[in-house]
Amino acid sequence: MNVVDSEVVVAILQKQDYEVTETMEEANLILVNTCSIRDNAEQKVNNRIKEFGAQKRKNKNLVVGVIGCMAERLKEKLLEEERSVDLVVGPDAYRELPALLTEVESGQKGINTLLSLEETYADLSPVRLDKNHVSSFVSIMRGCNNFCAYCVVPYTRGRERSRDPETIEREVKELFDAGYKEVTLLGQNVNSYRWSFNDEAKADTSSSAEASEDAIKFEALLERIAKISPQLRVRFATSHPKDMSDELLMTMAKYPNLCRSIHLPVQSGSTAVLKRMKRGYTREWYMNRIEAIRKYLPEATISTDIIAGYCGETEEEHKETLSLMKWVGYDLAFMFKYSERPDTFAAKKYEDDVPEDVKTKRLSEIIALQGTLSLEGKKKDIGKVYEVLIEGTSKKSKEQLFGRTSQNKVAVFTANGQKPGDYVMVKVNDCTSATLLTTLLEDEY
Ligand code: 5AD
Ligand code: SF4
């Protein structure tokens, strides 16, 4: 989300004749787009702000701004505590950046952390900052209404709102026309995407019943995007287990270019912990959703997010997470220690009572198990043939290219004149837990 937001910010600033520099030393304005999800994310930003402070002593004209979730969470405190910060702008206030920069130029500090119920930056075309021009992110909604007990996002990114599908389709078409071959549709909870053109026409108050019937839901949006071209791969993140519908899976099954990989954050395998997390589903419900994925999309891989050592988590509850991980056989997982976030429900209601060393031990057990599961999942691919979208040159060797399968597995192979953006067929010979080692199949396809 922050990658796209930074691209939106560049679009806004380019209209004011700003340009992106390659290095910090060349810049007269540094904006750091921040994340508040865990304390260590914020600590990294604090360290960067110190570096910018040092740079400011070298370049007296340098303006430093903090944007994104930390700006929203800390507001004036950032200006009070960090002398080198001139500008603080929350995620819904980026359109105000030019005006705020004018204030800073006149010697004041600039701040705007107002959240909005409507802002989706729908009309702006993000200026793409990626290097390979193969794969890009497209924001389809902002904010979150779920209020999971541990999570700061609903406070820093505000209420959930969906973006006009016409503008989403237009942006994806522009990307495809510019040579991109893959888009990832982004939202905190894409399954609750909903757009009604009738709601838009606010003057027409007589048609509220009609409005809900006409609403475009996520499945319909996905179908529209899938139809742009079979040569365009479409991914999406993040799905919430409580809203993951059979209709969505059936839609995916109809379109081979809707990628066969689903990110379905579980957070914990224990129903009691899920309840304390206010996730809105049980272990059994989650397992039922995995069974639905297996039924409609048997070839799909599943990835997840897991939090170790949440408030009150017992050893038994932790073991339930491990057993669920094995049952699902995740291909990939993002695994974190619980980090208490100020003012969340969990911070107010529960004690962060799992000792640090226990959190560390549980997280390392989760990581070790995931390593085994990732390897097992890839071993099953040995001997199989996959279509790979090439993304770039492998870090290890210039002769080797890498790309991804529809299942989101990274494959490397020795190239023969192919380039990023090409689709190739490969055969899997071997693997590590992170990569498929493959050979290019040229003549047969
Ligand atoms: N502590 C640790 N991990 C968290 N996440 C969200 N909030 C916290 C927190 N307070 C994780 C969840 C979420 C991912 C984006 O970050 O697993 O899915
Ligand atoms: Fe946070 Fe839950 Fe919303 Fe995800 S769904 S952003 S974890 S509140």
Short mmCIF file of C-alpha atoms and ligand atoms in Angstrom, two decimals:
data_model
loop_
_atom_site.label_atom_id
_atom_site.label_comp_id
_atom_site.label_asym_id
_atom_site.label_seq_id
_atom_site.Cartn_x
_atom_site.Cartn_y
_atom_site.Cartn_z
CA MET A 1 0.00 0.00 0.00
CA ASN A 2 2.81 2.36 0.82
CA VAL A 3 4.52 1.70 -2.51
CA VAL A 4 1.37 2.82 -4.33
CA ASP A 5 0.87 5.75 -1.97
CA SER A 6 4.42 6.93 -2.68
CA GLU A 7 3.65 6.73 -6.39
CA VAL A 8 0.52 8.84 -5.83
CA VAL A 9 2.61 11.39 -3.91
CA VAL A 10 5.09 11.57 -6.80
CA ALA A 11 2.16 12.14 -9.21
CA ILE A 12 0.95 15.04 -7.05
CA LEU A 13 4.42 16.57 -6.73
CA GLN A 14 5.38 16.15 -10.39
CA LYS A 15 2.52 18.51 -11.21
CA GLN A 16 4.43 21.06 -9.12
CA ASP A 17 7.61 20.41 -11.15
CA TYR A 18 9.29 18.20 -8.55
CA GLU A 19 11.43 15.34 -9.87
CA VAL A 20 12.48 12.08 -8.22
CA THR A 21 16.21 11.93 -7.44
CA GLU A 22 18.34 8.81 -7.41
CA THR A 23 20.14 9.62 -4.19
CA MET A 24 19.33 11.40 -0.94
CA GLU A 25 22.27 13.80 -1.46
CA GLU A 26 20.67 15.30 -4.59
CA ALA A 27 17.32 15.93 -2.92
CA ASN A 28 15.91 19.21 -1.62
CA LEU A 29 12.85 17.41 -0.27
CA ILE A 30 12.85 14.04 1.48
CA LEU A 31 9.55 12.37 2.30
CA VAL A 32 9.62 9.17 4.31
CA ASN A 33 6.48 7.08 3.87
CA THR A 34 5.95 5.23 7.10
CA CYS A 35 4.33 2.14 8.60
CA SER A 36 3.08 1.77 12.18
CA ILE A 37 2.07 -1.87 12.09
CA ARG A 38 4.75 -2.99 14.56
CA ASP A 39 7.09 -1.10 16.83
CA ASN A 40 10.18 -2.20 14.89
CA ALA A 41 8.76 -0.61 11.71
CA GLU A 42 8.55 2.69 13.59
CA GLN A 43 12.05 2.30 15.04
CA LYS A 44 13.47 1.96 11.52
CA VAL A 45 11.81 5.23 10.58
CA ASN A 46 13.18 6.96 13.69
CA ASN A 47 16.67 5.92 12.60
CA ARG A 48 16.08 7.21 9.06
CA ILE A 49 14.90 10.55 10.47
CA LYS A 50 18.24 10.84 12.30
CA GLU A 51 20.06 10.24 8.99
CA PHE A 52 17.96 12.95 7.31
CA GLY A 53 18.82 15.28 10.20
CA ALA A 54 22.53 14.73 9.46
CA GLN A 55 21.89 15.42 5.76
CA LYS A 56 20.07 18.61 6.70
CA ARG A 57 23.19 19.91 8.38
CA LYS A 58 24.96 19.49 5.00
CA ASN A 59 22.13 20.98 2.89
CA LYS A 60 20.48 23.93 4.60
CA ASN A 61 17.63 24.03 2.04
CA LEU A 62 16.60 20.44 2.67
CA VAL A 63 12.97 19.91 3.72
CA VAL A 64 12.14 16.67 5.57
CA GLY A 65 8.61 15.30 5.77
CA VAL A 66 7.09 12.26 7.46
CA ILE A 67 4.05 10.89 5.63
CA GLY A 68 1.82 7.82 6.06
CA CYS A 69 0.75 5.90 9.15
CA MET A 70 3.33 7.20 11.63
CA ALA A 71 2.42 10.76 10.65
CA GLU A 72 -1.22 9.89 11.35
CA ARG A 73 -0.49 8.16 14.65
CA LEU A 74 1.96 10.65 16.14
CA LYS A 75 0.77 13.92 14.57
CA GLU A 76 2.27 17.06 16.24
CA LYS A 77 4.45 14.88 18.47
CA LEU A 78 6.68 14.23 15.46
CA LEU A 79 7.26 17.95 15.00
CA GLU A 80 7.83 18.46 18.71
CA GLU A 81 10.22 15.57 19.19
CA GLU A 82 12.16 15.57 15.92
CA ARG A 83 13.65 18.99 15.17
CA SER A 84 14.65 17.94 11.65
CA VAL A 85 11.04 17.21 10.63
CA ASP A 86 9.33 20.10 8.80
CA LEU A 87 6.25 18.37 7.46
CA VAL A 88 3.79 15.74 8.75
CA VAL A 89 1.12 14.45 6.37
CA GLY A 90 -1.34 11.60 6.97
CA PRO A 91 -2.43 9.05 4.31
CA ASP A 92 -5.59 10.93 3.28
CA ALA A 93 -4.02 14.39 3.00
CA TYR A 94 -1.51 14.00 0.16
CA ARG A 95 -3.41 16.39 -2.11
CA GLU A 96 -2.54 19.10 0.43
CA LEU A 97 1.21 18.53 0.01
CA PRO A 98 1.79 21.45 -2.43
CA ALA A 99 0.04 23.90 -0.07
CA LEU A 100 1.88 22.50 2.95
CA LEU A 101 5.22 22.79 1.13
CA THR A 102 4.47 26.45 0.46
CA GLU A 103 3.94 26.92 4.22
CA VAL A 104 7.25 25.21 4.93
CA GLU A 105 9.01 27.45 2.39
CA SER A 106 7.75 30.47 4.31
CA GLY A 107 9.43 29.14 7.43
CA GLN A 108 6.52 27.40 9.17
CA LYS A 109 6.03 23.74 9.93
CA GLY A 110 3.38 21.98 7.81
CA ILE A 111 0.92 19.44 9.19
CA ASN A 112 -2.28 17.79 7.94
CA THR A 113 -3.47 14.50 9.42
CA LEU A 114 -7.17 14.70 8.61
CA LEU A 115 -8.68 11.37 7.66
CA SER A 116 -11.34 11.25 4.98
CA LEU A 117 -14.41 9.11 4.35
CA GLU A 118 -14.08 9.45 0.57
CA GLU A 119 -10.50 9.98 -0.55
CA THR A 120 -9.24 7.18 -2.84
CA TYR A 121 -6.98 9.27 -5.12
CA ALA A 122 -9.06 7.63 -7.87
CA ASP A 123 -8.39 10.29 -10.51
CA LEU A 124 -4.60 10.32 -10.08
CA SER A 125 -2.34 8.12 -12.18
CA PRO A 126 0.46 6.96 -9.87
CA VAL A 127 3.94 7.58 -11.28
CA ARG A 128 5.47 4.11 -11.30
CA LEU A 129 8.76 3.87 -9.44
CA ASP A 130 9.48 0.18 -10.09
CA LYS A 131 12.52 -0.72 -12.14
CA ASN A 132 11.38 -3.69 -14.24
CA HIS A 133 8.03 -2.49 -15.70
CA VAL A 134 6.56 -5.98 -15.50
CA SER A 135 4.46 -5.98 -12.36
CA SER A 136 2.65 -3.19 -10.56
CA PHE A 137 0.25 -2.51 -7.69
CA VAL A 138 -3.18 -0.92 -8.10
CA SER A 139 -5.06 0.33 -5.06
CA ILE A 140 -8.78 -0.59 -5.15
CA MET A 141 -9.80 0.56 -1.70
CA ARG A 142 -8.43 2.32 1.35
CA GLY A 143 -8.80 2.02 5.09
CA CYS A 144 -10.21 -0.80 7.19
CA ASN A 145 -13.35 -1.28 9.30
CA ASN A 146 -12.39 -4.56 10.91
CA PHE A 147 -10.71 -3.34 14.08
CA CYS A 148 -8.81 -6.52 14.81
CA ALA A 149 -7.87 -6.05 18.46
CA TYR A 150 -4.10 -5.86 17.87
CA CYS A 151 -4.12 -3.68 14.76
CA VAL A 152 -3.39 0.02 14.33
CA VAL A 153 -4.50 0.23 10.68
CA PRO A 154 -8.14 1.31 11.23
CA TYR A 155 -6.80 4.22 13.30
CA THR A 156 -4.03 5.29 10.93
CA ARG A 157 -5.75 4.66 7.60
CA GLY A 158 -9.30 5.45 8.59
CA ARG A 159 -12.63 4.04 7.42
CA GLU A 160 -12.90 1.60 4.58
CA ARG A 161 -13.86 3.04 1.20
CA SER A 162 -13.83 1.53 -2.28
CA ARG A 163 -12.52 3.17 -5.41
CA ASP A 164 -14.60 3.77 -8.55
CA PRO A 165 -14.20 0.63 -10.74
CA GLU A 166 -14.03 2.71 -13.93
CA THR A 167 -10.87 4.39 -12.67
CA ILE A 168 -9.40 1.05 -11.56
CA GLU A 169 -10.05 -0.46 -14.99
CA ARG A 170 -8.61 2.58 -16.71
CA GLU A 171 -5.45 2.44 -14.61
CA VAL A 172 -4.95 -1.29 -15.26
CA LYS A 173 -5.49 -0.79 -19.01
CA GLU A 174 -2.92 2.02 -19.01
CA LEU A 175 -0.43 -0.28 -17.29
CA PHE A 176 -1.08 -3.10 -19.77
CA ASP A 177 -0.73 -0.70 -22.71
CA ALA A 178 2.58 0.48 -21.23
CA GLY A 179 3.86 -3.12 -21.30
CA TYR A 180 3.10 -4.31 -17.75
CA LYS A 181 2.07 -7.97 -17.57
CA GLU A 182 0.90 -8.29 -13.98
CA VAL A 183 -1.12 -6.22 -11.55
CA THR A 184 -1.83 -6.80 -7.88
CA LEU A 185 -5.10 -5.26 -6.71
CA LEU A 186 -4.64 -3.92 -3.22
CA GLY A 187 -6.83 -3.28 -0.21
CA GLN A 188 -6.77 -4.18 3.50
CA ASN A 189 -9.79 -6.42 2.95
CA VAL A 190 -10.47 -6.80 -0.77
CA ASN A 191 -13.40 -9.17 -0.17
CA SER A 192 -15.48 -6.30 1.11
CA TYR A 193 -14.90 -4.16 -2.00
CA ARG A 194 -18.24 -2.63 -2.95
CA TRP A 195 -19.13 0.16 -5.35
CA SER A 196 -22.55 1.44 -6.24
CA PHE A 197 -22.97 4.00 -9.01
CA ASN A 198 -26.38 4.80 -7.54
CA ASP A 199 -24.78 5.68 -4.21
CA GLU A 200 -22.58 8.05 -6.19
CA ALA A 201 -25.60 9.94 -7.51
CA LYS A 202 -26.43 11.24 -4.08
CA ALA A 203 -29.24 13.43 -5.39
CA ASP A 204 -31.22 10.32 -6.25
CA THR A 205 -32.33 9.32 -2.78
CA SER A 206 -35.31 7.28 -3.97
CA SER A 207 -33.25 4.36 -5.24
CA SER A 208 -31.46 2.98 -2.17
CA ALA A 209 -32.92 -0.54 -2.68
CA GLU A 210 -31.78 -0.45 -6.27
CA ALA A 211 -28.40 0.82 -5.15
CA SER A 212 -27.52 -2.32 -3.22
CA GLU A 213 -28.71 -4.58 -6.06
CA ASP A 214 -26.57 -2.73 -8.54
CA ALA A 215 -23.50 -2.70 -6.32
CA ILE A 216 -20.31 -4.00 -7.89
CA LYS A 217 -18.68 -6.47 -5.55
CA PHE A 218 -15.11 -7.74 -5.60
CA GLU A 219 -15.91 -10.78 -7.81
CA ALA A 220 -17.40 -8.49 -10.47
CA LEU A 221 -14.45 -6.11 -10.32
CA LEU A 222 -12.02 -9.01 -10.63
CA GLU A 223 -13.89 -10.34 -13.65
CA ARG A 224 -13.71 -6.94 -15.35
CA ILE A 225 -9.97 -6.74 -14.75
CA ALA A 226 -9.39 -10.36 -15.83
CA LYS A 227 -11.12 -9.64 -19.14
CA ILE A 228 -8.73 -6.80 -20.05
CA SER A 229 -6.36 -9.39 -21.56
CA PRO A 230 -5.52 -13.08 -21.04
CA GLN A 231 -1.89 -11.90 -21.27
CA LEU A 232 -2.31 -9.88 -18.07
CA ARG A 233 -1.84 -11.72 -14.79
CA VAL A 234 -3.99 -10.50 -11.92
CA ARG A 235 -3.27 -11.00 -8.23
CA PHE A 236 -4.91 -9.45 -5.20
CA ALA A 237 -4.25 -8.91 -1.51
CA THR A 238 -5.40 -9.12 1.18
CA SER A 239 -8.37 -11.43 1.64
CA HIS A 240 -10.05 -11.70 5.02
CA PRO A 241 -11.10 -15.26 5.95
CA LYS A 242 -14.44 -14.09 7.35
CA ASP A 243 -15.47 -12.62 3.96
CA MET A 244 -13.82 -15.13 1.61
CA SER A 245 -16.74 -16.32 -0.51
CA ASP A 246 -17.30 -19.34 -2.78
CA GLU A 247 -18.43 -16.88 -5.48
CA LEU A 248 -14.96 -15.32 -5.52
CA LEU A 249 -13.32 -18.74 -5.88
CA MET A 250 -15.72 -19.70 -8.67
CA THR A 251 -14.90 -16.47 -10.51
CA MET A 252 -11.20 -17.19 -10.16
CA ALA A 253 -11.68 -20.70 -11.55
CA LYS A 254 -13.20 -19.22 -14.73
CA TYR A 255 -10.15 -17.11 -15.63
CA PRO A 256 -6.70 -18.72 -15.89
CA ASN A 257 -5.05 -15.29 -15.72
CA LEU A 258 -6.40 -14.80 -12.17
CA CYS A 259 -3.33 -16.19 -10.43
CA ARG A 260 -3.53 -19.44 -8.52
CA SER A 261 -2.27 -18.12 -5.23
CA ILE A 262 -4.32 -16.83 -2.35
CA HIS A 263 -3.07 -14.85 0.61
CA LEU A 264 -5.35 -15.63 3.53
CA PRO A 265 -3.95 -14.34 6.83
CA VAL A 266 -4.86 -16.70 9.66
CA GLN A 267 -2.99 -14.91 12.50
CA SER A 268 -3.54 -17.84 14.91
CA GLY A 269 -4.74 -21.45 14.76
CA SER A 270 -6.56 -21.21 18.07
CA THR A 271 -10.23 -20.24 18.20
CA ALA A 272 -9.77 -18.74 21.67
CA VAL A 273 -6.89 -16.54 20.47
CA LEU A 274 -8.83 -15.56 17.31
CA LYS A 275 -11.65 -14.45 19.59
CA ARG A 276 -9.29 -12.30 21.67
CA MET A 277 -7.94 -10.92 18.39
CA LYS A 278 -11.53 -10.06 17.29
CA ARG A 279 -10.90 -11.72 13.94
CA GLY A 280 -14.53 -12.77 13.43
CA TYR A 281 -13.91 -16.45 12.58
CA THR A 282 -12.96 -19.72 14.25
CA ARG A 283 -10.30 -22.31 13.42
CA GLU A 284 -13.05 -24.48 11.90
CA TRP A 285 -14.37 -21.63 9.73
CA TYR A 286 -10.86 -20.97 8.45
CA MET A 287 -10.38 -24.68 7.66
CA ASN A 288 -13.69 -24.66 5.81
CA ARG A 289 -12.46 -21.75 3.65
CA ILE A 290 -9.24 -23.64 2.88
CA GLU A 291 -11.33 -26.63 1.84
CA ALA A 292 -13.31 -24.36 -0.48
CA ILE A 293 -10.06 -23.12 -2.07
CA ARG A 294 -8.91 -26.72 -2.56
CA LYS A 295 -12.26 -27.59 -4.13
CA TYR A 296 -12.50 -24.75 -6.65
CA LEU A 297 -8.80 -24.11 -7.26
CA PRO A 298 -6.97 -27.37 -6.57
CA GLU A 299 -3.72 -26.03 -8.04
CA ALA A 300 -3.65 -22.86 -5.90
CA THR A 301 -0.98 -22.16 -3.30
CA ILE A 302 -1.97 -20.53 -0.04
CA SER A 303 0.06 -18.01 1.95
CA THR A 304 -0.64 -16.41 5.30
CA ASP A 305 0.30 -14.02 8.11
CA ILE A 306 0.90 -15.32 11.63
CA ILE A 307 1.35 -13.51 14.93
CA ALA A 308 3.34 -15.32 17.65
CA GLY A 309 2.85 -14.59 21.34
CA TYR A 310 -0.38 -12.61 21.31
CA CYS A 311 -1.84 -11.54 24.68
CA GLY A 312 -2.60 -14.55 26.88
CA GLU A 313 -1.38 -17.11 24.31
CA THR A 314 -0.71 -20.44 26.05
CA GLU A 315 1.67 -23.14 24.86
CA GLU A 316 -1.37 -25.21 23.83
CA GLU A 317 -2.76 -22.33 21.77
CA HIS A 318 0.63 -21.85 20.09
CA LYS A 319 0.68 -25.58 19.24
CA GLU A 320 -2.73 -25.14 17.59
CA THR A 321 -1.12 -22.60 15.26
CA LEU A 322 1.61 -25.10 14.37
CA SER A 323 -0.90 -27.89 13.74
CA LEU A 324 -3.05 -25.66 11.53
CA MET A 325 0.01 -24.59 9.54
CA LYS A 326 0.76 -28.27 8.86
CA TRP A 327 -2.85 -29.00 7.97
CA VAL A 328 -2.97 -26.18 5.42
CA GLY A 329 0.57 -26.71 4.12
CA TYR A 330 1.23 -23.03 3.49
CA ASP A 331 3.53 -22.23 0.63
CA LEU A 332 4.65 -18.95 2.18
CA ALA A 333 4.07 -17.10 5.44
CA PHE A 334 4.81 -13.69 6.90
CA MET A 335 5.50 -14.32 10.57
CA PHE A 336 5.70 -11.77 13.35
CA LYS A 337 6.04 -11.43 17.10
CA TYR A 338 3.09 -9.64 18.63
CA SER A 339 3.91 -5.97 19.09
CA GLU A 340 1.54 -3.96 21.25
CA ARG A 341 0.28 -0.85 19.44
CA PRO A 342 -0.83 2.10 21.58
CA ASP A 343 -4.59 2.75 21.81
CA THR A 344 -5.70 -0.47 20.12
CA PHE A 345 -8.35 -2.65 21.77
CA ALA A 346 -5.70 -5.18 22.81
CA ALA A 347 -3.50 -2.48 24.35
CA LYS A 348 -6.43 -1.21 26.42
CA LYS A 349 -8.02 -4.52 27.33
CA TYR A 350 -5.30 -7.19 27.54
CA GLU A 351 -1.89 -7.48 29.04
CA ASP A 352 1.02 -8.07 26.66
CA ASP A 353 1.95 -10.94 28.96
CA VAL A 354 3.88 -13.44 26.85
CA PRO A 355 7.53 -12.91 27.85
CA GLU A 356 9.90 -11.77 25.07
CA ASP A 357 11.96 -14.98 25.19
CA VAL A 358 8.79 -17.08 24.83
CA LYS A 359 7.66 -14.95 21.87
CA THR A 360 11.08 -15.44 20.28
CA LYS A 361 10.97 -19.20 20.83
CA ARG A 362 7.45 -19.53 19.42
CA LEU A 363 8.27 -17.38 16.41
CA SER A 364 11.35 -19.45 15.64
CA GLU A 365 9.30 -22.66 15.85
CA ILE A 366 6.79 -21.15 13.43
CA ILE A 367 9.56 -20.00 11.05
CA ALA A 368 11.28 -23.42 11.17
CA LEU A 369 8.04 -25.24 10.43
CA GLN A 370 7.26 -22.86 7.56
CA GLY A 371 10.71 -23.56 6.10
CA THR A 372 9.87 -27.27 5.99
CA LEU A 373 6.40 -26.65 4.52
CA SER A 374 7.78 -24.31 1.83
CA LEU A 375 10.36 -26.92 0.84
CA GLU A 376 7.83 -29.77 0.79
CA GLY A 377 5.46 -27.72 -1.38
CA LYS A 378 8.20 -27.02 -3.91
CA LYS A 379 9.50 -30.60 -3.95
CA LYS A 380 6.09 -31.66 -5.23
CA ASP A 381 6.70 -29.46 -8.29
CA ILE A 382 9.82 -31.37 -9.39
CA GLY A 383 9.23 -32.81 -12.85
CA LYS A 384 6.30 -30.46 -13.57
CA VAL A 385 6.06 -27.78 -16.25
CA TYR A 386 4.98 -24.20 -15.46
CA GLU A 387 4.45 -20.94 -17.26
CA VAL A 388 6.70 -18.24 -15.81
CA LEU A 389 6.44 -14.49 -16.22
CA ILE A 390 10.04 -13.20 -16.30
CA GLU A 391 10.75 -10.38 -13.86
CA GLY A 392 14.51 -9.86 -14.01
CA THR A 393 18.06 -11.13 -13.79
CA SER A 394 18.90 -13.50 -10.96
CA LYS A 395 21.08 -12.02 -8.22
CA LYS A 396 23.45 -14.99 -8.38
CA SER A 397 24.26 -15.04 -12.10
CA LYS A 398 23.78 -12.73 -15.07
CA GLU A 399 22.95 -15.66 -17.35
CA GLN A 400 20.06 -16.65 -15.12
CA LEU A 401 16.67 -14.99 -15.23
CA PHE A 402 13.97 -15.27 -12.60
CA GLY A 403 10.22 -14.99 -12.68
CA ARG A 404 7.12 -16.38 -11.02
CA THR A 405 4.62 -19.09 -11.69
CA SER A 406 0.91 -18.35 -11.41
CA GLN A 407 1.21 -19.96 -7.95
CA ASN A 408 3.60 -17.16 -7.00
CA LYS A 409 6.64 -19.44 -6.74
CA VAL A 410 9.95 -17.94 -7.84
CA ALA A 411 11.64 -19.89 -10.65
CA VAL A 412 15.19 -19.41 -11.97
CA PHE A 413 16.51 -20.69 -15.30
CA THR A 414 19.31 -20.10 -17.79
CA ALA A 415 18.05 -17.65 -20.37
CA ASN A 416 18.37 -17.76 -24.11
CA GLY A 417 17.65 -14.23 -25.23
CA GLN A 418 14.45 -13.81 -23.24
CA LYS A 419 13.76 -10.62 -21.31
CA PRO A 420 11.66 -9.36 -18.41
CA GLY A 421 7.97 -9.30 -19.36
CA ASP A 422 8.20 -12.45 -21.52
CA TYR A 423 6.21 -15.56 -20.67
CA VAL A 424 8.18 -18.83 -20.91
CA MET A 425 7.54 -22.48 -20.12
CA VAL A 426 9.97 -24.14 -17.72
CA LYS A 427 10.45 -27.59 -16.26
CA VAL A 428 11.28 -27.94 -12.57
CA ASN A 429 14.45 -29.97 -11.88
CA ASP A 430 15.12 -29.15 -8.26
CA CYS A 431 14.28 -26.61 -5.56
CA THR A 432 15.21 -24.83 -2.36
CA SER A 433 12.61 -23.70 0.17
CA ALA A 434 12.39 -20.36 -1.65
CA THR A 435 13.08 -21.12 -5.32
CA LEU A 436 12.29 -23.56 -8.12
CA LEU A 437 15.41 -24.46 -10.11
CA THR A 438 14.19 -24.99 -13.66
CA THR A 439 15.15 -25.42 -17.32
CA LEU A 440 13.69 -23.45 -20.15
CA LEU A 441 11.52 -25.42 -22.56
CA GLU A 442 11.85 -23.71 -25.90
CA ASP A 443 10.93 -25.87 -28.83
CA GLU A 444 8.04 -27.74 -27.34
CA TYR A 445 6.00 -24.58 -26.68
N1 5AD B 1 1.87 -7.09 16.06
C1 5AD B 1 2.40 -8.01 15.22
N2 5AD B 1 1.95 -8.21 13.96
C2 5AD B 1 0.91 -7.45 13.54
N3 5AD B 1 0.24 -7.42 12.37
C3 5AD B 1 -0.71 -6.46 12.44
N4 5AD B 1 -0.67 -5.87 13.65
C4 5AD B 1 0.33 -6.47 14.35
C5 5AD B 1 0.83 -6.30 15.66
N5 5AD B 1 0.33 -5.40 16.50
C6 5AD B 1 0.53 -8.34 11.27
C7 5AD B 1 -0.70 -9.18 10.93
C8 5AD B 1 -1.16 -8.59 9.64
C9 5AD B 1 0.16 -8.14 9.03
C10 5AD B 1 0.04 -7.16 7.94
O1 5AD B 1 0.85 -7.60 10.12
O2 5AD B 1 -0.26 -10.52 10.76
O3 5AD B 1 -1.84 -9.52 8.81
FE1 SF4 B 2 -5.64 -4.70 10.61
FE2 SF4 B 2 -7.54 -6.58 10.80
FE3 SF4 B 2 -7.87 -4.46 9.15
FE4 SF4 B 2 -6.04 -6.36 8.53
S1 SF4 B 2 -8.28 -6.66 8.68
S2 SF4 B 2 -5.76 -4.11 8.45
S3 SF4 B 2 -5.29 -6.96 10.57
S4 SF4 B 2 -7.75 -4.39 11.38
#
